[in-house]
CSV table of C-alpha atoms and ligand atoms in Angstrom, one decimal:
chain,number,residue,atom,x,y,z
A,347,MET,CA,3.4,-12.6,7.5
A,348,ARG,CA,4.1,-11.4,11.0
A,349,PHE,CA,4.4,-7.7,11.5
A,350,ILE,CA,4.0,-4.8,13.8
A,351,LEU,CA,2.4,-1.4,13.1
A,352,LEU,CA,4.2,1.1,15.3
A,353,GLY,CA,3.2,4.7,15.6
A,354,PRO,CA,1.6,7.4,17.8
A,355,PRO,CA,-2.1,7.2,18.8
A,356,GLY,CA,-4.1,8.5,15.8
A,357,ALA,CA,-1.5,7.6,13.2
A,358,GLY,CA,-4.1,5.4,11.6
A,359,LYS,CA,-2.7,2.1,12.9
A,360,GLY,CA,-6.1,0.6,13.6
A,361,THR,CA,-7.6,1.5,10.3
A,362,GLN,CA,-4.6,0.3,8.3
A,363,ALA,CA,-4.3,-2.8,10.4
A,364,VAL,CA,-7.8,-3.9,9.5
A,365,ARG,CA,-7.1,-3.4,5.8
A,366,LEU,CA,-3.7,-5.1,5.9
A,367,ALA,CA,-5.0,-8.1,7.9
A,368,GLU,CA,-7.6,-8.6,5.1
A,369,ARG,CA,-5.0,-8.1,2.4
A,370,PHE,CA,-2.5,-10.6,3.8
A,371,ASN,CA,-5.1,-12.9,5.3
A,372,VAL,CA,-3.8,-12.7,8.9
A,373,PRO,CA,-5.7,-11.8,12.1
A,374,HIS,CA,-5.5,-8.2,13.4
A,375,VAL,CA,-4.4,-8.2,17.0
A,376,ALA,CA,-4.9,-4.9,18.8
A,377,THR,CA,-4.1,-4.8,22.5
A,378,GLY,CA,-6.3,-1.6,22.9
A,379,ASP,CA,-9.3,-3.6,21.6
A,380,LEU,CA,-8.4,-6.6,23.9
A,381,LEU,CA,-8.3,-4.2,26.8
A,382,ARG,CA,-11.5,-2.4,25.9
A,383,PHE,CA,-13.2,-5.8,25.7
A,384,VAL,CA,-12.1,-6.9,29.2
A,385,VAL,CA,-13.1,-3.4,30.6
A,386,GLU,CA,-16.5,-3.7,29.0
A,387,TRP,CA,-17.0,-7.1,30.5
A,388,GLU,CA,-15.9,-5.8,33.9
A,389,THR,CA,-13.5,-8.6,34.6
A,390,ASP,CA,-10.9,-8.3,37.3
A,391,ILE,CA,-8.3,-7.5,34.8
A,392,GLY,CA,-10.6,-5.0,33.1
A,393,GLN,CA,-11.2,-3.2,36.4
A,394,ARG,CA,-7.5,-2.8,36.9
A,395,ALA,CA,-6.8,-1.6,33.4
A,396,LYS,CA,-9.6,1.0,33.2
A,397,SER,CA,-8.1,3.7,35.3
A,398,TYR,CA,-4.8,3.6,33.3
A,399,MET,CA,-6.7,3.8,30.0
A,400,ASP,CA,-8.9,6.7,31.2
A,401,ASP,CA,-5.7,8.6,32.2
A,402,GLY,CA,-3.9,7.9,28.9
A,403,GLU,CA,-1.2,5.9,30.8
A,404,LEU,CA,0.1,2.5,29.7
A,405,VAL,CA,-1.6,-0.5,31.4
A,406,PRO,CA,0.9,-2.6,33.4
A,407,ASP,CA,2.9,-4.9,31.2
A,408,GLU,CA,1.8,-8.1,33.0
A,409,ILE,CA,-1.8,-7.5,32.2
A,410,VAL,CA,-1.2,-6.7,28.5
A,411,LEU,CA,1.3,-9.6,28.1
A,412,GLU,CA,-1.2,-12.1,29.6
A,413,LEU,CA,-3.9,-10.9,27.2
A,414,LEU,CA,-1.6,-10.9,24.2
A,415,ARG,CA,-0.2,-14.4,25.0
A,416,THR,CA,-3.7,-15.8,25.2
A,417,ARG,CA,-4.6,-14.2,21.9
A,418,LEU,CA,-1.6,-15.3,20.0
A,419,SER,CA,-2.0,-18.9,21.2
A,420,ARG,CA,-5.2,-19.1,19.2
A,421,GLY,CA,-4.8,-21.2,16.1
A,422,ASP,CA,-5.6,-18.4,13.6
A,423,ALA,CA,-2.4,-16.5,14.7
A,424,ASN,CA,-0.2,-19.5,13.8
A,425,GLU,CA,0.5,-18.4,10.3
A,426,GLY,CA,0.9,-14.7,11.0
A,427,PHE,CA,-0.7,-11.6,12.5
A,428,VAL,CA,-0.6,-7.8,12.4
A,429,LEU,CA,0.1,-6.3,15.8
A,430,ASP,CA,-1.5,-2.9,16.5
A,431,GLY,CA,-0.7,-1.0,19.7
A,432,PHE,CA,1.8,-3.6,20.9
A,433,PRO,CA,4.7,-3.5,21.9
A,434,ARG,CA,4.5,-0.1,23.5
A,435,ASN,CA,7.8,-0.2,25.4
A,436,VAL,CA,11.1,-2.0,25.4
A,437,ALA,CA,10.1,-4.6,28.0
A,438,GLN,CA,7.1,-5.6,25.9
A,439,ALA,CA,9.3,-5.8,22.8
A,440,ASP,CA,11.7,-8.1,24.7
A,441,ALA,CA,8.8,-10.3,25.9
A,442,LEU,CA,7.4,-10.6,22.4
A,443,GLU,CA,10.8,-11.6,21.0
A,444,GLU,CA,11.2,-14.3,23.7
A,445,ASN,CA,7.6,-15.5,23.1
A,446,LEU,CA,8.1,-15.9,19.4
A,447,GLN,CA,11.5,-17.5,19.8
A,448,GLU,CA,9.9,-20.2,22.1
A,449,ILE,CA,7.5,-21.2,19.4
A,450,GLY,CA,10.1,-20.9,16.6
A,451,HIS,CA,8.7,-17.9,14.9
A,452,LYS,CA,10.1,-14.4,14.1
A,453,LEU,CA,8.8,-11.1,13.0
A,454,ASP,CA,9.0,-10.2,9.3
A,455,ALA,CA,8.9,-6.4,9.6
A,456,VAL,CA,8.1,-3.5,11.9
A,457,VAL,CA,6.3,-0.6,10.2
A,458,SER,CA,6.8,2.9,11.7
A,459,LEU,CA,3.8,4.9,10.6
A,460,GLU,CA,4.7,8.6,10.8
A,461,VAL,CA,2.3,11.5,11.4
A,462,PRO,CA,3.1,14.9,13.0
A,463,ASP,CA,1.6,15.6,16.5
A,464,ASP,CA,-0.5,18.5,15.4
A,465,LEU,CA,-2.4,16.4,12.8
A,466,ILE,CA,-2.9,13.7,15.4
A,467,VAL,CA,-4.6,16.0,17.9
A,468,GLN,CA,-6.9,17.2,15.1
A,469,ARG,CA,-7.6,13.6,13.9
A,470,LEU,CA,-8.4,12.2,17.4
A,471,SER,CA,-10.6,15.0,18.6
A,472,SER,CA,-12.8,14.5,15.5
A,473,ARG,CA,-12.8,10.7,15.6
A,474,TRP,CA,-16.3,9.1,16.0
A,475,SER,CA,-16.8,5.3,16.3
A,476,CYS,CA,-19.7,3.0,15.6
A,477,PRO,CA,-20.5,0.7,18.6
A,478,THR,CA,-21.6,-2.1,16.3
A,479,CYS,CA,-19.1,-2.3,13.4
A,480,GLY,CA,-16.2,-0.5,14.9
A,481,ARG,CA,-15.7,1.8,11.8
A,482,THR,CA,-14.5,5.2,12.6
A,483,PHE,CA,-15.5,8.5,11.0
A,484,ASN,CA,-14.1,12.0,10.9
A,485,ARG,CA,-16.7,14.5,12.1
A,486,PRO,CA,-16.3,17.8,13.9
A,487,PRO,CA,-15.9,17.3,17.7
A,488,ASP,CA,-19.5,18.3,18.5
A,489,ALA,CA,-21.1,16.7,15.4
A,490,GLY,CA,-21.7,13.0,16.1
A,491,GLY,CA,-24.6,11.5,14.2
A,492,ASN,CA,-25.3,8.0,13.1
A,493,CYS,CA,-23.2,5.3,11.4
A,494,PRO,CA,-24.0,5.4,7.7
A,495,VAL,CA,-23.6,1.6,7.5
A,496,ASP,CA,-25.5,0.4,10.7
A,497,GLY,CA,-27.5,3.5,11.6
A,498,MET,CA,-26.2,3.3,15.2
A,499,LYS,CA,-25.4,6.4,17.1
A,500,LEU,CA,-21.7,7.2,16.9
A,501,PHE,CA,-19.7,7.7,20.1
A,502,GLN,CA,-16.3,9.3,20.9
A,503,ARG,CA,-13.8,7.2,22.9
A,504,SER,CA,-13.4,8.5,26.5
A,505,ASP,CA,-9.7,8.8,26.0
A,506,ASP,CA,-10.1,11.0,22.9
A,507,ARG,CA,-10.5,14.2,25.0
A,508,PRO,CA,-7.8,16.8,24.2
A,509,GLU,CA,-6.0,16.6,27.6
A,510,VAL,CA,-5.9,12.8,27.4
A,511,ILE,CA,-4.7,12.9,23.8
A,512,ARG,CA,-1.8,15.1,24.8
A,513,LYS,CA,-1.0,12.7,27.6
A,514,ARG,CA,-1.1,9.7,25.2
A,515,LEU,CA,1.2,11.5,22.9
A,516,ASN,CA,3.7,12.2,25.7
A,517,VAL,CA,3.6,8.6,26.7
A,518,PHE,CA,4.3,7.6,23.1
A,519,HIS,CA,7.3,9.9,22.8
A,520,ALA,CA,8.7,8.8,26.1
A,521,GLN,CA,8.1,5.0,26.1
A,522,THR,CA,7.1,3.8,22.6
A,523,ALA,CA,9.3,6.0,20.3
A,524,PRO,CA,12.5,4.3,21.6
A,525,LEU,CA,11.3,1.1,19.9
A,526,ILE,CA,12.0,2.8,16.5
A,527,ALA,CA,15.7,2.7,17.3
A,528,TYR,CA,15.3,-0.8,18.9
A,529,TYR,CA,13.9,-2.3,15.7
A,530,GLU,CA,16.2,-0.2,13.5
A,531,GLN,CA,19.2,-1.8,15.2
A,532,ARG,CA,17.7,-5.2,14.4
A,533,GLY,CA,17.4,-4.3,10.8
A,534,MET,CA,13.6,-4.8,10.9
A,535,LEU,CA,12.2,-1.2,10.7
A,536,VAL,CA,10.6,0.4,7.7
A,537,HIS,CA,9.5,4.0,7.8
A,538,VAL,CA,6.2,4.9,6.2
A,539,ASP,CA,4.6,8.3,5.8
A,540,GLY,CA,1.2,8.2,7.4
A,541,VAL,CA,-0.1,11.4,5.8
A,542,GLY,CA,-2.4,10.8,2.8
A,543,THR,CA,-5.6,9.1,1.9
A,544,LEU,CA,-6.3,5.7,3.4
A,545,ASP,CA,-5.6,4.0,0.1
A,546,GLU,CA,-2.4,5.8,-0.4
A,547,VAL,CA,-1.1,4.9,3.0
A,548,GLU,CA,-2.2,1.3,2.7
A,549,GLU,CA,-0.3,0.9,-0.6
A,550,ARG,CA,2.8,2.5,0.9
A,551,ILE,CA,2.7,0.0,3.9
A,552,ALA,CA,2.0,-3.0,1.7
A,553,LYS,CA,4.9,-2.1,-0.6
A,554,ALA,CA,7.3,-1.6,2.3
A,555,MET,CA,6.3,-4.9,3.8
A,556,GLU,CA,6.7,-6.9,0.6
A,557,ALA,CA,10.2,-5.3,0.2
A,558,ALA,CA,11.1,-6.1,3.8
A,559,LYS,CA,10.0,-9.7,3.4
A,560,SER,CA,11.9,-10.4,0.2
B,1577,ADP,P1,-4.3,4.5,20.6
B,1577,ADP,O1,-3.1,3.8,19.9
B,1577,ADP,O2,-5.1,5.4,19.8
B,1577,ADP,O3,-3.8,5.2,21.9
B,1577,ADP,P2,-5.2,1.9,21.6
B,1577,ADP,O4,-6.5,1.4,21.4
B,1577,ADP,O5,-4.0,1.2,21.0
B,1577,ADP,O6,-5.3,3.4,21.1
B,1577,ADP,O7,-4.9,2.1,23.2
B,1577,ADP,C1,-5.8,2.7,24.1
B,1577,ADP,C2,-5.2,2.6,25.5
B,1577,ADP,O8,-5.1,1.2,25.9
B,1577,ADP,C3,-3.8,3.1,25.7
B,1577,ADP,O9,-3.8,4.5,26.0
B,1577,ADP,C4,-3.3,2.3,26.9
B,1577,ADP,O10,-3.8,2.8,28.1
B,1577,ADP,C5,-3.9,0.9,26.7
B,1577,ADP,N1,-3.0,0.0,25.9
B,1577,ADP,C6,-3.2,-0.5,24.7
B,1577,ADP,N2,-2.1,-1.3,24.3
B,1577,ADP,C7,-1.3,-1.2,25.3
B,1577,ADP,C8,0.0,-1.9,25.5
B,1577,ADP,N3,0.6,-2.6,24.6
B,1577,ADP,N4,0.6,-1.6,26.7
B,1577,ADP,C9,0.0,-0.9,27.7
B,1577,ADP,N5,-1.1,-0.3,27.5
B,1577,ADP,C10,-1.8,-0.4,26.4
């Protein structure tokens, strides 16, 4: 199963991608995580990427494509993957298509996870993450506290400040939303309502994917 989760920041792509990866037994590949990893390790690429991320802008395609190509060439991605946060513009979608064609693979489906902007701003400004297990929790913006699983102090992502959230949403509408029409034209798109409990949304996505595959 090879599929993409497409949607605005805060639509729940990351959370659902983890669940679906487990369900379909494929790796979860998130370019945001790959980028945060190279930023944390202060590699050359990471140093270039950081300023774009802090401003809520897209990191240049060549950086993201290089990270993605390396990740997808690992053996565990051979049988499938769930892509989260990639592609984010038409150039990246074209590059992915070319890349998959070269190795004789194709995408099964592209899921468009749909959530209204107002709800997104509310969700992201109350998103707290555990530095150890990566789980995220919904708490008031000034609450914080510790991870109920690991006991670690929860943190807020530096790009989850209200002004950066707005910027990321604008970038989504300008650059990523055109991919909805792009994949619709290719007959690959499935629309899923992203408002509901985590279990409800997971079931909706899984059902839509099974239908797209058969
Ligand atoms: P979200 O979907 O909540 O914005 P991500 O973790 O997917 O979170 O992305 C965080 C940041 O990483 C983005 O704002 C952007 O700067 C960068 N990024 C992630 N994926 C890509 C990509 N495919 N192309 C360009 N930049 C990316």
